[in-house]
Structure formats: C-alpha cells, structure tokens
Coordinates of C-alpha atoms in Angstrom, one line a residue:
Chain A
X219 CA 29.0 -11.5 14.4
X220 CA 32.0 -11.4 16.6
X221 CA 34.3 -9.2 14.6
X222 CA 34.0 -7.2 11.7
X223 CA 35.2 -9.3 8.9
X224 CA 35.3 -7.2 5.8
X225 CA 35.3 -10.2 3.5
X226 CA 33.8 -13.0 5.2
X227 CA 33.9 -16.6 4.1
X228 CA 32.1 -15.7 1.0
X229 CA 34.2 -15.3 -2.1
X230 CA 34.4 -11.9 -3.5
X231 CA 30.8 -11.5 -4.7
X232 CA 30.8 -8.2 -6.4
X233 CA 28.3 -5.7 -5.3
X234 CA 27.4 -5.4 -8.9
X235 CA 26.3 -8.9 -8.9
X236 CA 24.2 -8.3 -5.9
X237 CA 22.7 -5.0 -7.2
X238 CA 21.9 -6.7 -10.4
X239 CA 20.2 -9.7 -8.6
X240 CA 18.2 -7.4 -6.5
X241 CA 17.1 -5.4 -9.5
X242 CA 16.2 -8.5 -11.4
X243 CA 14.2 -9.5 -8.5
X244 CA 12.6 -6.2 -8.4
X245 CA 11.7 -6.7 -12.0
X246 CA 9.8 -9.6 -11.2
X247 CA 7.9 -8.2 -8.4
X248 CA 4.7 -6.7 -9.7
X249 CA 4.5 -4.0 -7.2
X250 CA 8.0 -2.8 -7.3
X251 CA 8.1 -3.0 -11.1
X252 CA 5.5 -0.5 -11.6
X253 CA 7.1 2.2 -9.7
X254 CA 10.4 3.5 -10.7
X255 CA 12.3 0.5 -10.3
X256 CA 15.3 2.0 -9.0
X257 CA 13.9 3.2 -5.8
X258 CA 13.5 0.1 -3.8
X259 CA 16.0 -0.8 -1.2
X260 CA 17.3 -4.3 -0.9
X261 CA 15.4 -4.8 2.3
X262 CA 12.1 -3.7 0.6
X263 CA 12.9 -5.8 -2.4
X264 CA 13.5 -8.8 -0.2
X265 CA 10.4 -8.2 1.9
X266 CA 8.5 -7.8 -1.3
X267 CA 9.8 -11.0 -2.5
X268 CA 8.9 -12.9 0.5
X269 CA 5.5 -11.6 0.4
X270 CA 5.1 -12.3 -3.3
X271 CA 6.3 -15.9 -2.9
X272 CA 3.8 -16.5 -0.2
X273 CA 0.9 -15.1 -2.2
X274 CA 2.1 -17.3 -5.2
X275 CA 2.1 -20.1 -3.1
X276 CA -1.4 -19.4 -2.0
X277 CA -2.5 -18.9 -5.5
X278 CA -0.9 -22.1 -6.5
X279 CA -2.9 -23.8 -3.8
X280 CA -6.1 -22.2 -4.9
X281 CA -5.5 -23.1 -8.4
X282 CA -4.7 -26.7 -7.4
X283 CA -7.9 -26.8 -5.7
X284 CA -9.7 -25.6 -8.7
X285 CA -8.0 -27.9 -11.0
X286 CA -8.7 -30.9 -8.8
X287 CA -12.4 -29.8 -8.8
X288 CA -12.2 -29.6 -12.6
X289 CA -10.7 -33.0 -12.6
X290 CA -13.6 -34.5 -11.0
X291 CA -15.9 -33.2 -13.7
X292 CA -14.2 -34.5 -16.7
X293 CA -13.4 -37.9 -17.8
X294 CA -10.6 -39.4 -15.9
X295 CA -8.8 -40.9 -18.9
X296 CA -8.8 -38.0 -21.0
X297 CA -5.6 -36.2 -21.7
X298 CA -7.0 -33.3 -20.1
X299 CA -7.2 -35.1 -16.8
X300 CA -3.6 -36.0 -17.1
X301 CA -2.6 -32.5 -17.8
X302 CA -4.5 -31.4 -14.9
X303 CA -3.0 -33.9 -12.7
X304 CA 0.4 -33.0 -13.8
X305 CA -0.4 -29.4 -13.0
X306 CA -1.7 -30.3 -9.7
X307 CA 1.2 -32.4 -8.8
X308 CA 3.8 -29.9 -9.5
Chain B
X299 CA 17.9 5.1 1.8
X300 CA 16.4 8.5 2.7
X301 CA 19.1 9.1 5.3
X302 CA 21.5 9.6 2.6
X303 CA 19.2 11.8 0.8
X304 CA 18.1 14.1 3.7
X305 CA 21.6 15.5 4.5
X306 CA 22.2 16.3 1.1
X307 CA 19.2 18.3 0.9
X308 CA 20.3 21.0 3.0
X309 CA 20.9 23.7 0.7
X310 CA 20.7 26.9 2.6
X311 CA 18.5 28.9 0.4
X312 CA 16.2 26.3 -0.6
X313 CA 16.3 24.8 2.9
X314 CA 15.3 28.0 4.4
X315 CA 12.7 28.3 1.8
X316 CA 11.3 25.0 2.6
X317 CA 11.5 25.7 6.3
X318 CA 9.7 29.0 6.5
X319 CA 7.1 29.2 3.9
X320 CA 4.5 29.2 6.5
X321 CA 5.9 32.0 8.4
X322 CA 6.0 34.0 5.3
X323 CA 2.4 34.2 4.4
X324 CA 1.8 37.8 4.6
X325 CA -0.7 40.3 3.4
X326 CA -4.4 40.0 3.3
X327 CA -4.3 39.8 -0.4
X328 CA -6.8 37.7 -1.9
X329 CA -3.9 36.3 -3.8
X330 CA -1.8 34.0 -2.2
X331 CA 1.4 35.6 -1.1
X332 CA 4.4 33.6 -1.3
X333 CA 7.4 34.9 0.6
X334 CA 10.3 33.4 -1.1
X335 CA 13.9 33.5 -0.2
X336 CA 16.5 33.5 -2.7
X337 CA 20.0 33.7 -1.8
X338 CA 19.2 35.0 1.5
X339 CA 17.1 37.8 0.3
X340 CA 13.4 37.7 0.7
X341 CA 11.7 38.2 -2.6
X342 CA 8.0 38.6 -1.8
X343 CA 5.8 37.6 -4.7
X344 CA 2.1 36.9 -5.1
X345 CA 1.2 33.9 -6.8
X346 CA -1.0 35.8 -9.3
X347 CA 1.4 38.5 -9.7
X348 CA 3.9 38.0 -12.3
X349 CA 5.5 41.3 -11.8
X350 CA 8.5 39.8 -10.4
X351 CA 8.9 38.3 -13.8
X352 CA 12.5 37.7 -14.1
X353 CA 13.0 36.5 -10.7
X354 CA 10.1 34.4 -10.6
X355 CA 11.4 31.8 -12.9
X356 CA 14.4 31.7 -10.8
X357 CA 12.3 31.5 -7.7
X358 CA 10.1 29.0 -9.2
X359 CA 13.2 27.2 -10.2
X360 CA 14.7 27.4 -6.9
X361 CA 11.4 26.5 -5.4
X362 CA 11.1 23.7 -7.6
X363 CA 14.6 22.8 -7.1
X364 CA 14.0 21.3 -3.8
X365 CA 11.4 19.1 -5.0
X366 CA 13.1 18.5 -8.2
X367 CA 16.2 18.0 -6.4
X368 CA 14.7 15.7 -3.9
X369 CA 13.2 13.8 -6.6
X370 CA 16.2 13.9 -8.6
X371 CA 18.2 12.9 -5.7
X372 CA 15.8 10.1 -5.4
X373 CA 15.7 9.4 -9.0
X374 CA 19.4 9.6 -9.6
X375 CA 19.6 7.5 -6.6
X376 CA 18.7 5.2 -9.2
X377 CA 22.3 4.9 -10.1
X378 CA 23.4 6.6 -6.9
X379 CA 20.9 4.9 -4.9
X380 CA 22.4 1.8 -6.3
X381 CA 25.6 3.2 -5.3
X382 CA 24.3 3.6 -1.9
X383 CA 22.9 0.2 -2.3
X384 CA 26.4 -0.8 -3.2
X385 CA 27.7 0.4 0.0
X386 CA 24.7 -1.0 1.8
X387 CA 25.0 -4.1 0.0
X388 CA 28.5 -4.7 0.4
X389 CA 28.2 -4.1 4.0
X390 CA 25.5 -6.5 4.4
X391 CA 26.7 -8.9 1.9
X392 CA 30.1 -9.2 3.2
X393 CA 29.0 -9.1 6.7
X394 CA 28.8 -12.6 8.0
X395 CA 25.3 -13.6 8.7
X396 CA 25.2 -14.2 12.2
X397 CA 23.1 -17.2 12.9
X398 CA 22.6 -16.3 16.5
X399 CA 21.4 -12.9 15.7
X400 CA 19.2 -13.9 13.1
X401 CA 17.9 -16.8 14.8
X402 CA 16.3 -14.6 17.3
X403 CA 14.9 -12.6 14.5
X404 CA 13.3 -15.5 12.9
X405 CA 12.6 -17.5 16.0
X406 CA 9.1 -16.2 16.4
X407 CA 9.1 -15.7 12.7
X408 CA 6.5 -13.1 13.5
X409 CA 8.5 -11.0 11.4
X410 CA 7.9 -12.9 8.3
X411 CA 4.5 -14.4 8.8
X412 CA 1.6 -12.3 9.4
X413 CA 0.7 -12.5 13.0
X414 CA -2.4 -11.2 14.5
X415 CA -1.6 -7.6 14.7
X416 CA -2.8 -7.1 18.2
X417 CA -0.2 -4.5 18.6
X418 CA 0.2 -3.8 15.0
X419 CA -1.1 -0.3 15.4
X420 CA 1.5 0.6 17.7
X421 CA 4.4 0.6 15.1
X422 CA 2.5 0.7 11.9
X423 CA 1.4 4.1 12.4
X424 CA 4.4 5.7 11.3
X425 CA 6.4 3.3 9.5
X426 CA 6.6 3.1 5.8
X427 CA 3.9 1.5 3.6
X428 CA 4.9 -2.1 4.2
X429 CA 5.1 -2.1 7.8
X430 CA 6.7 -5.4 8.4
X431 CA 4.6 -7.8 10.4
X432 CA 7.5 -8.0 12.7
X433 CA 6.6 -4.6 14.1
X434 CA 3.5 -6.2 15.2
X435 CA 4.8 -8.7 17.4
X436 CA 5.1 -6.6 20.4
X437 CA 2.8 -7.9 23.0
X438 CA 0.0 -5.4 23.8
X439 CA 0.8 -5.1 27.5
X440 CA 4.1 -3.8 26.4
X441 CA 3.8 0.0 26.9
X442 CA 5.5 2.1 24.4
X443 CA 8.6 3.3 25.9
X444 CA 10.3 5.4 23.5
X445 CA 11.1 8.0 26.0
X446 CA 13.6 5.9 27.4
X447 CA 15.8 6.4 24.6
X448 CA 15.3 9.9 24.6
X449 CA 16.4 10.3 28.1
X450 CA 19.6 8.9 27.0
X451 CA 19.8 11.4 24.1
X452 CA 19.3 14.1 26.6
X453 CA 22.1 13.0 28.8
X454 CA 24.2 13.6 25.8
X455 CA 25.7 10.3 25.8
X456 CA 23.7 8.0 23.8
X457 CA 24.2 4.7 25.1
X458 CA 24.8 2.8 21.9
X459 CA 26.4 -0.1 23.7
X460 CA 23.5 -0.4 26.0
X461 CA 21.3 -0.3 23.0
X462 CA 23.1 -3.1 21.7
X463 CA 22.3 -5.0 24.6
X464 CA 18.8 -4.9 23.6
X465 CA 19.6 -5.1 20.0
X466 CA 20.9 -8.6 20.6
X467 CA 18.0 -10.5 19.2
X468 CA 16.6 -12.9 21.5
X469 CA 17.3 -16.5 21.2
X470 CA 14.0 -17.9 21.7
X471 CA 12.4 -16.4 24.5
X472 CA 15.4 -15.9 26.7
X473 CA 16.9 -12.6 25.8
X474 CA 20.6 -12.4 25.9
X475 CA 20.2 -9.1 27.5
X476 CA 20.0 -10.9 30.7
X477 CA 23.6 -10.6 31.9
X478 CA 24.1 -7.5 30.0
X479 CA 21.1 -5.7 31.1
X480 CA 21.0 -6.5 34.6
X481 CA 23.6 -3.9 35.3
X482 CA 21.6 -1.4 33.4
X483 CA 18.2 -2.1 34.6
X484 CA 16.6 -2.1 37.9
X485 CA 15.9 -5.4 39.5
X486 CA 12.4 -5.1 38.5
X487 CA 13.5 -5.5 34.9
X488 CA 15.6 -8.5 35.6
X489 CA 15.4 -10.0 32.3
X490 CA 15.3 -13.3 30.7
X491 CA 14.1 -16.4 32.5
X492 CA 11.5 -14.7 34.4
X493 CA 10.7 -12.7 31.3
X494 CA 7.3 -14.0 30.7
X495 CA 6.0 -13.7 34.1
X496 CA 7.7 -10.5 34.5
X497 CA 5.8 -8.9 31.8
X498 CA 3.3 -7.4 33.9
X499 CA 5.6 -6.1 36.6
X500 CA 8.1 -5.0 34.1
X501 CA 5.4 -3.2 32.3
X502 CA 4.4 -1.4 35.3
X503 CA 7.9 -0.6 36.1
X504 CA 8.4 0.6 32.5
X505 CA 5.1 2.6 32.8
X506 CA 6.4 4.4 35.8
X507 CA 9.7 5.2 34.2
X508 CA 7.8 6.2 31.1
X509 CA 5.9 8.8 33.1
X510 CA 8.9 10.0 34.6
X511 CA 10.8 10.1 31.5
X512 CA 8.2 11.6 29.5
X513 CA 8.7 15.0 31.3
X514 CA 12.0 15.4 29.9
X515 CA 11.3 14.2 26.6
X516 CA 12.7 16.5 24.0
X517 CA 10.7 17.4 21.0
X518 CA 12.8 15.3 18.9
X519 CA 11.7 12.4 20.8
X520 CA 8.1 13.5 20.4
X521 CA 8.6 13.4 16.8
X522 CA 10.1 10.1 17.2
X523 CA 7.3 8.6 19.0
X524 CA 5.0 9.7 16.3
X525 CA 7.6 8.6 14.0
X526 CA 7.2 5.1 15.0
X527 CA 9.4 4.9 17.9
X528 CA 6.2 3.6 19.5
X529 CA 7.3 0.2 19.5
X530 CA 10.6 0.7 20.6
X531 CA 9.7 -1.2 23.5
X532 CA 13.3 -1.1 24.0
X533 CA 12.4 0.0 27.3
X534 CA 11.0 -3.3 28.0
X535 CA 14.5 -4.5 28.1
X536 CA 14.3 -7.3 30.5
X537 CA 11.6 -9.1 28.9
X538 CA 11.7 -11.7 26.2
X539 CA 9.9 -9.5 23.9
X540 CA 12.6 -7.0 24.1
X541 CA 14.5 -8.4 21.4
X542 CA 11.6 -8.5 19.1
X543 CA 10.5 -5.2 20.2
X544 CA 13.9 -4.0 19.4
X545 CA 13.8 -5.3 16.0
X546 CA 10.6 -3.5 15.6
X547 CA 11.9 -0.4 16.7
X548 CA 14.7 -1.0 14.4
X549 CA 12.4 -1.6 11.6
X550 CA 10.3 1.3 12.5
X551 CA 13.2 3.6 13.1
X552 CA 14.9 2.7 10.1
X553 CA 11.9 2.8 8.0
X554 CA 10.7 6.1 9.3
X555 CA 13.8 7.8 8.0
X556 CA 12.8 6.0 4.7
X557 CA 9.3 7.5 4.8
X558 CA 10.0 10.9 5.3
X559 CA 13.5 11.4 6.3
X560 CA 11.9 13.1 9.2
X561 CA 14.8 13.8 11.4
X562 CA 16.4 10.7 10.2
X563 CA 19.3 11.3 12.3
X564 CA 17.3 12.2 15.1
X565 CA 15.1 9.2 14.9
X566 CA 18.0 7.0 14.6
X567 CA 19.9 8.4 17.5
X568 CA 17.2 8.1 20.1
X569 CA 16.4 4.8 18.9
X570 CA 19.9 3.9 19.4
X571 CA 19.7 4.8 22.9
X572 CA 18.5 2.0 25.1
X573 CA 16.1 2.7 27.9
X574 CA 18.2 2.4 30.9
X575 CA 16.5 3.5 34.0
X576 CA 15.9 7.2 33.9
X577 CA 17.2 8.3 37.0
X578 CA 19.8 6.0 38.3
X579 CA 22.3 3.9 36.5
X580 CA 23.6 6.7 34.5
X581 CA 26.7 4.8 34.1
X582 CA 27.6 6.7 31.1
X583 CA 31.0 7.0 32.3
X584 CA 31.1 3.3 32.8
X585 CA 30.9 2.8 29.2
X586 CA 33.8 0.6 29.3
X587 CA 31.9 -1.7 31.6
X588 CA 29.2 -1.5 29.2
X589 CA 31.6 -2.5 26.5
X590 CA 32.7 -5.4 28.3
X591 CA 29.2 -6.5 28.9
X592 CA 28.3 -6.0 25.5
X593 CA 28.4 -8.8 23.1
X594 CA 31.3 -9.3 21.0
X595 CA 29.6 -7.6 18.2
X596 CA 29.8 -4.4 20.1
X597 CA 33.5 -4.5 19.9
X598 CA 33.3 -2.0 17.2
X599 CA 31.9 0.5 19.5
X600 CA 34.7 0.3 21.7
X601 CA 36.8 2.1 19.3
X602 CA 34.7 5.2 19.2
X603 CA 34.3 5.1 22.9
X604 CA 37.9 5.1 23.4
X605 CA 38.2 7.8 21.0
X606 CA 35.8 9.8 22.7
X607 CA 37.2 9.5 26.0
X608 CA 40.7 10.2 24.9
X609 CA 40.0 13.1 22.7
X610 CA 37.4 14.7 24.8
X611 CA 34.1 16.2 24.0
X612 CA 35.2 17.5 20.7
X613 CA 35.4 14.2 19.0
X614 CA 32.3 13.0 20.8
X615 CA 30.0 14.4 18.2
X616 CA 31.9 12.9 15.4
X617 CA 32.4 9.6 16.9
X618 CA 28.8 9.6 18.0
X619 CA 27.7 10.3 14.5
X620 CA 29.8 7.5 13.4
X621 CA 28.3 5.3 16.0
X622 CA 24.9 6.3 14.9
X623 CA 25.8 5.5 11.5
X624 CA 27.3 2.3 12.4
X625 CA 24.5 1.3 14.5
X626 CA 22.0 2.1 11.7
X627 CA 24.1 0.3 9.3
X628 CA 24.3 -2.6 11.4
X629 CA 20.5 -2.6 11.9
X630 CA 20.0 -2.3 8.2
X631 CA 22.3 -5.1 7.6
X632 CA 20.4 -7.2 10.2
X633 CA 17.2 -6.4 8.6
X634 CA 18.4 -7.5 5.3
X635 CA 20.0 -10.7 6.6
X636 CA 16.8 -11.7 8.3
X637 CA 14.9 -11.1 5.2
X638 CA 17.3 -13.2 3.2
X639 CA 17.0 -15.9 5.6
X640 CA 13.2 -15.6 5.4
X641 CA 13.4 -15.8 1.7
X642 CA 15.7 -18.7 1.8
X643 CA 13.1 -20.6 3.9
X644 CA 10.5 -19.9 1.4
X645 CA 12.4 -21.4 -1.4
X646 CA 12.3 -25.1 -1.4
X647 CA 15.4 -27.0 -1.2
X648 CA 17.7 -24.0 -1.1
X649 CA 20.8 -25.1 0.5
X650 CA 22.8 -22.2 -0.5
X651 CA 24.5 -20.2 2.1
X652 CA 25.8 -17.8 -0.4
X653 CA 23.8 -14.7 -0.7
X654 CA 24.3 -14.2 -4.3
X655 CA 23.4 -17.7 -5.3
X656 CA 20.5 -17.6 -3.1
X657 CA 19.2 -14.6 -4.8
X658 CA 19.8 -16.3 -7.9
X659 CA 17.8 -19.2 -6.7
X660 CA 15.1 -16.9 -5.5
X661 CA 14.9 -15.3 -8.9
X662 CA 14.5 -18.6 -10.6
X663 CA 12.1 -19.9 -8.2
X664 CA 10.0 -16.9 -8.4
X665 CA 10.0 -17.1 -12.1
X666 CA 9.0 -20.7 -12.0
X667 CA 6.3 -20.0 -9.5
X668 CA 4.9 -17.4 -11.8
X669 CA 4.9 -19.6 -14.6
X670 CA 3.3 -22.3 -12.7
X671 CA 0.6 -20.1 -11.5
X672 CA 0.1 -18.9 -15.1
X673 CA -0.1 -22.4 -16.3
X674 CA -2.4 -23.6 -13.9
X675 CA -4.7 -20.7 -14.5
X676 CA -4.5 -21.4 -18.1
X677 CA -5.3 -25.0 -17.5
X678 CA -8.3 -24.0 -15.3
X679 CA -9.8 -22.0 -18.1
X680 CA -8.7 -24.5 -20.8
X681 CA -10.5 -27.5 -19.3
X682 CA -14.0 -26.2 -20.1
X683 CA -13.0 -25.7 -23.7
X684 CA -10.7 -28.3 -24.5
X685 CA -11.7 -29.5 -27.8
X686 CA -10.0 -30.1 -31.1
X687 CA -10.1 -26.8 -32.8
X688 CA -8.1 -24.2 -34.3
X689 CA -4.4 -24.1 -34.2
X690 CA -4.1 -20.5 -34.5
X691 CA -3.4 -19.9 -30.9
X692 CA 0.0 -21.5 -31.1
X693 CA 1.8 -18.3 -31.4
X694 CA -0.2 -16.5 -28.7
X695 CA 0.6 -19.4 -26.6
X696 CA 4.3 -19.2 -27.5
X697 CA 4.3 -15.5 -26.9
X698 CA 2.4 -16.0 -23.7
X699 CA 5.3 -18.4 -22.7
X700 CA 7.7 -15.9 -23.8
X701 CA 6.2 -13.2 -21.8
X702 CA 5.6 -15.3 -18.9
X703 CA 9.3 -16.1 -18.9
X704 CA 10.5 -12.8 -19.3
X705 CA 8.3 -10.8 -17.2
X706 CA 6.1 -11.3 -14.2
X707 CA 3.0 -13.0 -14.9
X708 CA 1.4 -11.4 -17.8
X709 CA -2.3 -11.5 -17.5
X710 CA -2.5 -14.0 -20.4
X711 CA -5.9 -14.1 -21.7
X712 CA -7.2 -17.3 -20.2
X713 CA -9.9 -17.6 -22.6
X714 CA -8.8 -19.2 -25.8
X715 CA -11.9 -19.7 -27.7
X716 CA -11.6 -22.7 -30.0
X717 CA -8.1 -23.6 -28.7
X718 CA -7.1 -26.9 -29.8
X719 CA -6.7 -29.6 -27.3
X720 CA -3.1 -30.7 -28.0
X721 CA -1.7 -27.3 -28.5
X722 CA -2.6 -25.4 -25.4
X723 CA -2.6 -28.6 -23.4
X724 CA 0.8 -29.4 -24.9
X725 CA 2.0 -25.9 -24.0
X726 CA 0.7 -26.2 -20.6
X727 CA 2.0 -29.6 -20.2
X728 CA 5.4 -28.5 -21.5
X729 CA 5.5 -25.7 -19.2
X730 CA 4.3 -27.8 -16.5
X731 CA 7.0 -30.3 -17.2
X732 CA 9.7 -27.7 -17.2
X733 CA 8.4 -26.3 -14.0
X734 CA 8.4 -29.7 -12.6
X735 CA 11.9 -30.2 -13.6
X736 CA 13.2 -27.1 -11.8
X737 CA 11.3 -27.5 -8.7
X738 CA 10.1 -31.1 -9.0
X739 CA 7.5 -32.4 -6.7
X740 CA 7.4 -36.1 -6.0
X741 CA 5.0 -37.9 -8.0
X742 CA 5.2 -35.8 -10.9
X743 CA 4.3 -37.9 -13.8
X744 CA 5.4 -36.6 -17.0
X745 CA 4.3 -39.2 -19.4
X746 CA 0.9 -38.1 -20.3
X747 CA 2.0 -34.9 -21.6
X748 CA 4.7 -36.5 -23.4
X749 CA 2.3 -38.9 -24.9
X750 CA 0.1 -36.1 -26.0
X751 CA 2.8 -34.4 -27.7
X752 CA 4.4 -37.5 -29.1
X753 CA 1.1 -38.7 -30.7
X754 CA -0.8 -37.4 -33.5
X755 CA -0.2 -34.0 -32.0
X756 CA 3.4 -34.4 -33.2
X757 CA 2.9 -32.0 -35.9
X758 CA 1.2 -29.7 -33.8
X759 CA 3.7 -30.1 -31.2
X760 CA 6.3 -29.2 -33.7
X761 CA 4.5 -26.2 -34.6
X762 CA 4.2 -25.5 -31.0
X763 CA 7.7 -25.9 -30.3
X764 CA 8.9 -23.9 -33.2
X765 CA 7.7 -20.6 -31.8
X766 CA 8.7 -21.6 -28.5
X767 CA 12.1 -22.6 -29.6
X768 CA 12.5 -19.4 -31.4
X769 CA 11.5 -17.5 -28.5
X770 CA 13.7 -19.3 -26.1
X771 CA 17.1 -18.7 -27.4
X772 CA 16.6 -15.1 -26.6
X773 CA 15.6 -16.1 -23.2
X774 CA 18.7 -18.1 -22.8
X775 CA 20.9 -15.2 -23.8
X776 CA 18.9 -12.8 -21.6
X777 CA 19.2 -15.0 -18.6
X778 CA 22.6 -16.4 -18.6
X779 CA 22.1 -17.0 -15.1
X780 CA 19.1 -19.2 -15.4
X781 CA 20.3 -22.0 -17.6
X782 CA 18.4 -24.4 -15.6
X783 CA 15.2 -22.9 -16.5
X784 CA 15.6 -22.6 -20.2
X785 CA 17.9 -25.3 -21.2
X786 CA 15.9 -28.2 -20.1
X787 CA 12.9 -26.7 -21.8
X788 CA 14.7 -26.4 -25.1
X789 CA 15.9 -29.8 -24.9
X790 CA 12.6 -31.0 -24.0
X791 CA 11.1 -29.3 -26.9
X792 CA 13.8 -30.6 -29.1
X793 CA 13.2 -34.0 -28.2
X794 CA 9.6 -33.9 -27.5
X795 CA 8.8 -36.9 -29.4
X796 CA 11.3 -39.3 -27.9
X797 CA 12.0 -37.8 -24.7
X798 CA 10.6 -38.4 -21.3
X799 CA 11.6 -35.5 -19.3
X800 CA 13.1 -36.7 -16.2
X801 CA 12.3 -34.8 -13.2
X802 CA 15.5 -33.3 -12.3
X803 CA 16.7 -32.3 -8.9
X804 CA 18.3 -29.2 -8.1
X805 CA 21.8 -28.5 -8.6
X806 CA 23.1 -28.8 -11.9
X807 CA 20.3 -29.6 -13.8
X808 CA 21.9 -32.1 -16.0
X809 CA 20.5 -32.0 -19.6
X810 CA 17.7 -34.1 -20.3
X811 CA 19.2 -37.1 -21.9
X812 CA 17.0 -39.8 -21.0
X813 CA 15.3 -41.2 -24.0
X814 CA 12.6 -43.2 -22.5
X815 CA 10.0 -44.3 -25.0
X816 CA 7.1 -42.1 -24.5
X817 CA 4.8 -44.9 -24.5
X818 CA 6.5 -46.7 -21.8
X819 CA 4.2 -45.8 -19.1
X820 CA 1.4 -44.3 -21.1
X821 CA -2.0 -44.8 -19.6
X822 CA -3.8 -42.7 -22.0
X823 CA -3.2 -43.0 -25.6
X824 CA -3.8 -40.2 -27.9
X825 CA -6.0 -42.3 -29.8
X826 CA -7.9 -43.1 -26.6

C-alpha cells in the first residue's frame, strides 16, 4: 500500500453491495444469525466464515468417513452404494 | 465498531450518572439508595421509595437511557452500524490489498489456523469473544511489553510512524522493521536477520526496559495492559515475531474497544505507539526522519506531522486524533483484508481478486458446503433404512432442500422412517449432483443417481422434482446472485430423465445441455 488510492483498481463496487454480501454471509453463519444480525462487523463476519468453513470441511470429512464405513456394510452394487459413493466423492 | 459508539455516549447527565453511581451510595438505609443525577442536579432517591414519583420515571428513563441508548446505538447501528460499516467497508474495500502486508500476516498463518496457544493466554484475556488465534502466535519468551507504548504516550508525542515500523507485517521471518527500527531501537534489539537468535537477548533487553518503563506507566496504560495490550509485544520490535505480535496487538487492541469500548481511544492510542527505547532515542522531533524511514504507506502520516509542526501544539491534538483514527482505520482494514485472504484460501478454486465477487463465491461455497453436509448426513441416516416404502416424504424432502438452500443447515430430521429408496436417494443424489457441479471434485460420477432417477423411479422422480421445482424458482429469485447454484439444479431436474449432469467447472456454469443417455455408463440398473 504505497499511496492512498481511493478507488483502486477495483471497479466501483458499491458499499451497499459489500454490506449486503456481508449480511448475507452473516445469515449463513449459525452463530451470528441468532444474535441480532446487524451487530457483527465485517471482520467478525469474515472470521466466523473462515471458522465455519473449516468446521464444515471437518464435518464433511467425518461424514465421508462414516459414509465409507456404511458403504462397506452394504451391497456394493446397490443404488445406495452408488449414492454413497457420489456423496463421498464430492 | 464500538469506538464509534463510545464517543457518542457521552451525554453529560447520563454520563455523570454512569460515572458516579458508586460514590453516591449514601445512607445506611436498608433500602438501596441511589443517588441520581439529573440535569446536573442530584436527586436522591431510594429504590424502594417511590416518593419522588414524578421524577422517578424521568430518572429511570434517564437512567435507562444510557443503557437503552447504548443498546439503541448498538441496535440502530444496525443501519447506522451498517453505515459505519459502509465507511469501514469502503475504506477497506477500496483500499488496495497490499500483498506484501498481508503476506506477512498470512505467512505464519497462525492467524487463521489454530496454533497451539502457548501464548494464547497473553492476549485472549482481554480480547473479545473470538480471540483470533493470531493473538496466540506470540512466542512465550516474548515478554509483554505494553508499557513501551505508553511511554510514548506519556511523552505526548505518540510515535505513530514508529509504530508503523512495527506494524509492517513481517515478510516471513525477517521483519521489515530492520532498517527502520535500527534507528529506534538500541543495538540489542537489532532486528531481523538475527531475529531468531536474538529472541532471548532481545527479550531480556525488553524486560529491562519494561521494568524501567513500568514506573511511568500511566493508568490508562494499565487499563490497556489488562485490556489486551499484553501481547502488544510491539516492544519486541527487532524480532521476527514483532510483526505478528503487532498484529496481535492490533487485533487485541482493536477488539478491546469492541468489547467494552473501554477507553477505546486510549487503548488505541497507546497501542499506536511503538516501543522505542524508553530513555534514549526520543527522537520525537526527528519525526521527519522517522517518516523517511517509514514505509511508503506511512506517507499519509507525513501530512499530519507536517501539520503538527507547522501549526504548533494546538493542532497536534487534532492531528493526533486524526492519526489515531487513521491508524486504527488502517489496522481495521488490514485485519479485514487478511481475513478476506484467509477466506479466499479456504474457498477452492477461488481466483477472484475482486472483493465483492470473492464474497459472492464465499457465500455460494458456504451454502454448497452446508448443503453437502446436510446431504451427507441424510445419506448416513438413510442407508440403514433404504427400502422401498412410502413416498410421502417427498415434500418434506423438498422442503428440506428448500430450507437447506435458503438458510443455514436446518436440522433436517435425519430419520425418515419408511422413506422410499428412490426418493430420498434421488433427492440426495440430485443435491449431490448439484453440489458436485458447483464445486466439482474429480471423479465425481453422476451416472448412478441419474440412473436411479431415470429408471422406474421416473414417476417418483417427477414427483420429487415437482415440489423441488416449485421450491426453486423462489430461490432463484431470492438469490439472483447465485444462478450457478439454482439453475443447474433446475435444469437437472427438468431433464432428469435424459440428462447426465456434467460436472461443471467454476466460472460461468453453462447450462447443462449434455444429453447423454443415462444408461451410457450405468453400472447399476434400477432393475438390478
């Protein structure tokens, strides 16, 4: 950040847009959604988003493990198996 | 956020009231005496006495006002908060993301990934509820040196520019403070290259300075220390960790105002003061030299400095406040930027440099992740009970999808007693297909689900798709910005019999037009 460039290379992204996006993001976040949703700062929303994404990743991994376990228990040719496989492979 | 609130809060009467209630407890009454100020006049009143009836409501009102007002301020900072956010956002939005500065932030990435909080306790004490892991990254040997900054405050010339030396996030382990800070710090703190090895000696040196400084620490600084200036190991300038510490102190400092607004300005100010050697190097006058040594970013501070020196002491306060504000603004911006980058890294195949579009993608990705998790959990619970059964769970399924799309993961009842095989499976598969499209993973095989849907389950699939289709148009309208998400799904549903959804790559999500025969690579037949 050499100089203060008011409008950087980005096209005029309206603040409204950003605010809207952040609020949308906030709505998705389970934590911030329950509180008064207009309280969270952008920084907090972003932080929560990162945390949430990571937790979702972890959850996906766990579920994948479970699904693969289930897969081993059922007939491999069944449709369920293919569904499970598709779920796992996502 | 709270910084804005706190100043507004200063209404004299209420402020006084807030300030002095403790002093006012008078009387040995059993009743709790409340000494209330109203409009400069003390109106004593007992809690139980309602004698001061007419005034009481006012007092109550005025007493409640502060709380209400604060809450109102907080609340109406819904919109006004957003306004502030607007300003905030515009500032950080339009502020070019400095790769260099953020690189340092993210380099250790301790900020974003939980690191063993060896030093967690240092900062987390005061900071707001989600003390960012970043605040943890300070190495234990680093002594808390908040006093340094206070010393600067005392001198009356907060060395913001110096602070910026340290605020320059480290690139890797070599702090950029090196050249800049050499002038400021005693040789013991010679920074950068010897950083790692210097940790101990630097720490010792710091400790000594800390002890020296602590004597003069003003009360404000004391509050600051408690407030989370702990980790403002800004004092540990010369070491590689300084940058990170700085970040943490930034985080802690800026968050502490957020927590309690406790002397927000005060907390900001000292934090903005770098920890130069306490006794010597009071080159406050040499601010110009500081400026020159500062990174280019500090150019902005040259102006206030020039102003200060030209106009004399009168303008120093103002410009200092402006500097403080600028500094806090910048730190806020940096924090947000670094979080944006972190988020960007979490999102797969996010190549957007544009903040808005990146947020867009983040939103979509988050939704798809939620959906994925939901589907998988449904699949987990479905497997044990997959047997041809009732079809009455179509609508719940549709609604589940609906809700899943709209909100966060709705705790969809995973147990679907008697759920038919094709329907939930189809729903799951369809959702899975769609998820796969948005963020496809190699190897995603779409045929089985299609087969399932295209087989005898056609009727059921049609039933399934019907509620879903009906539920989706609203989605589409509600989420104009997420056409990628809804459209392919709709098309998928529309052509469920003949289409093989093609795993789409990001960027554009062309409509599914591939009409591969569903049986093309169909290992499992519905009849099987």
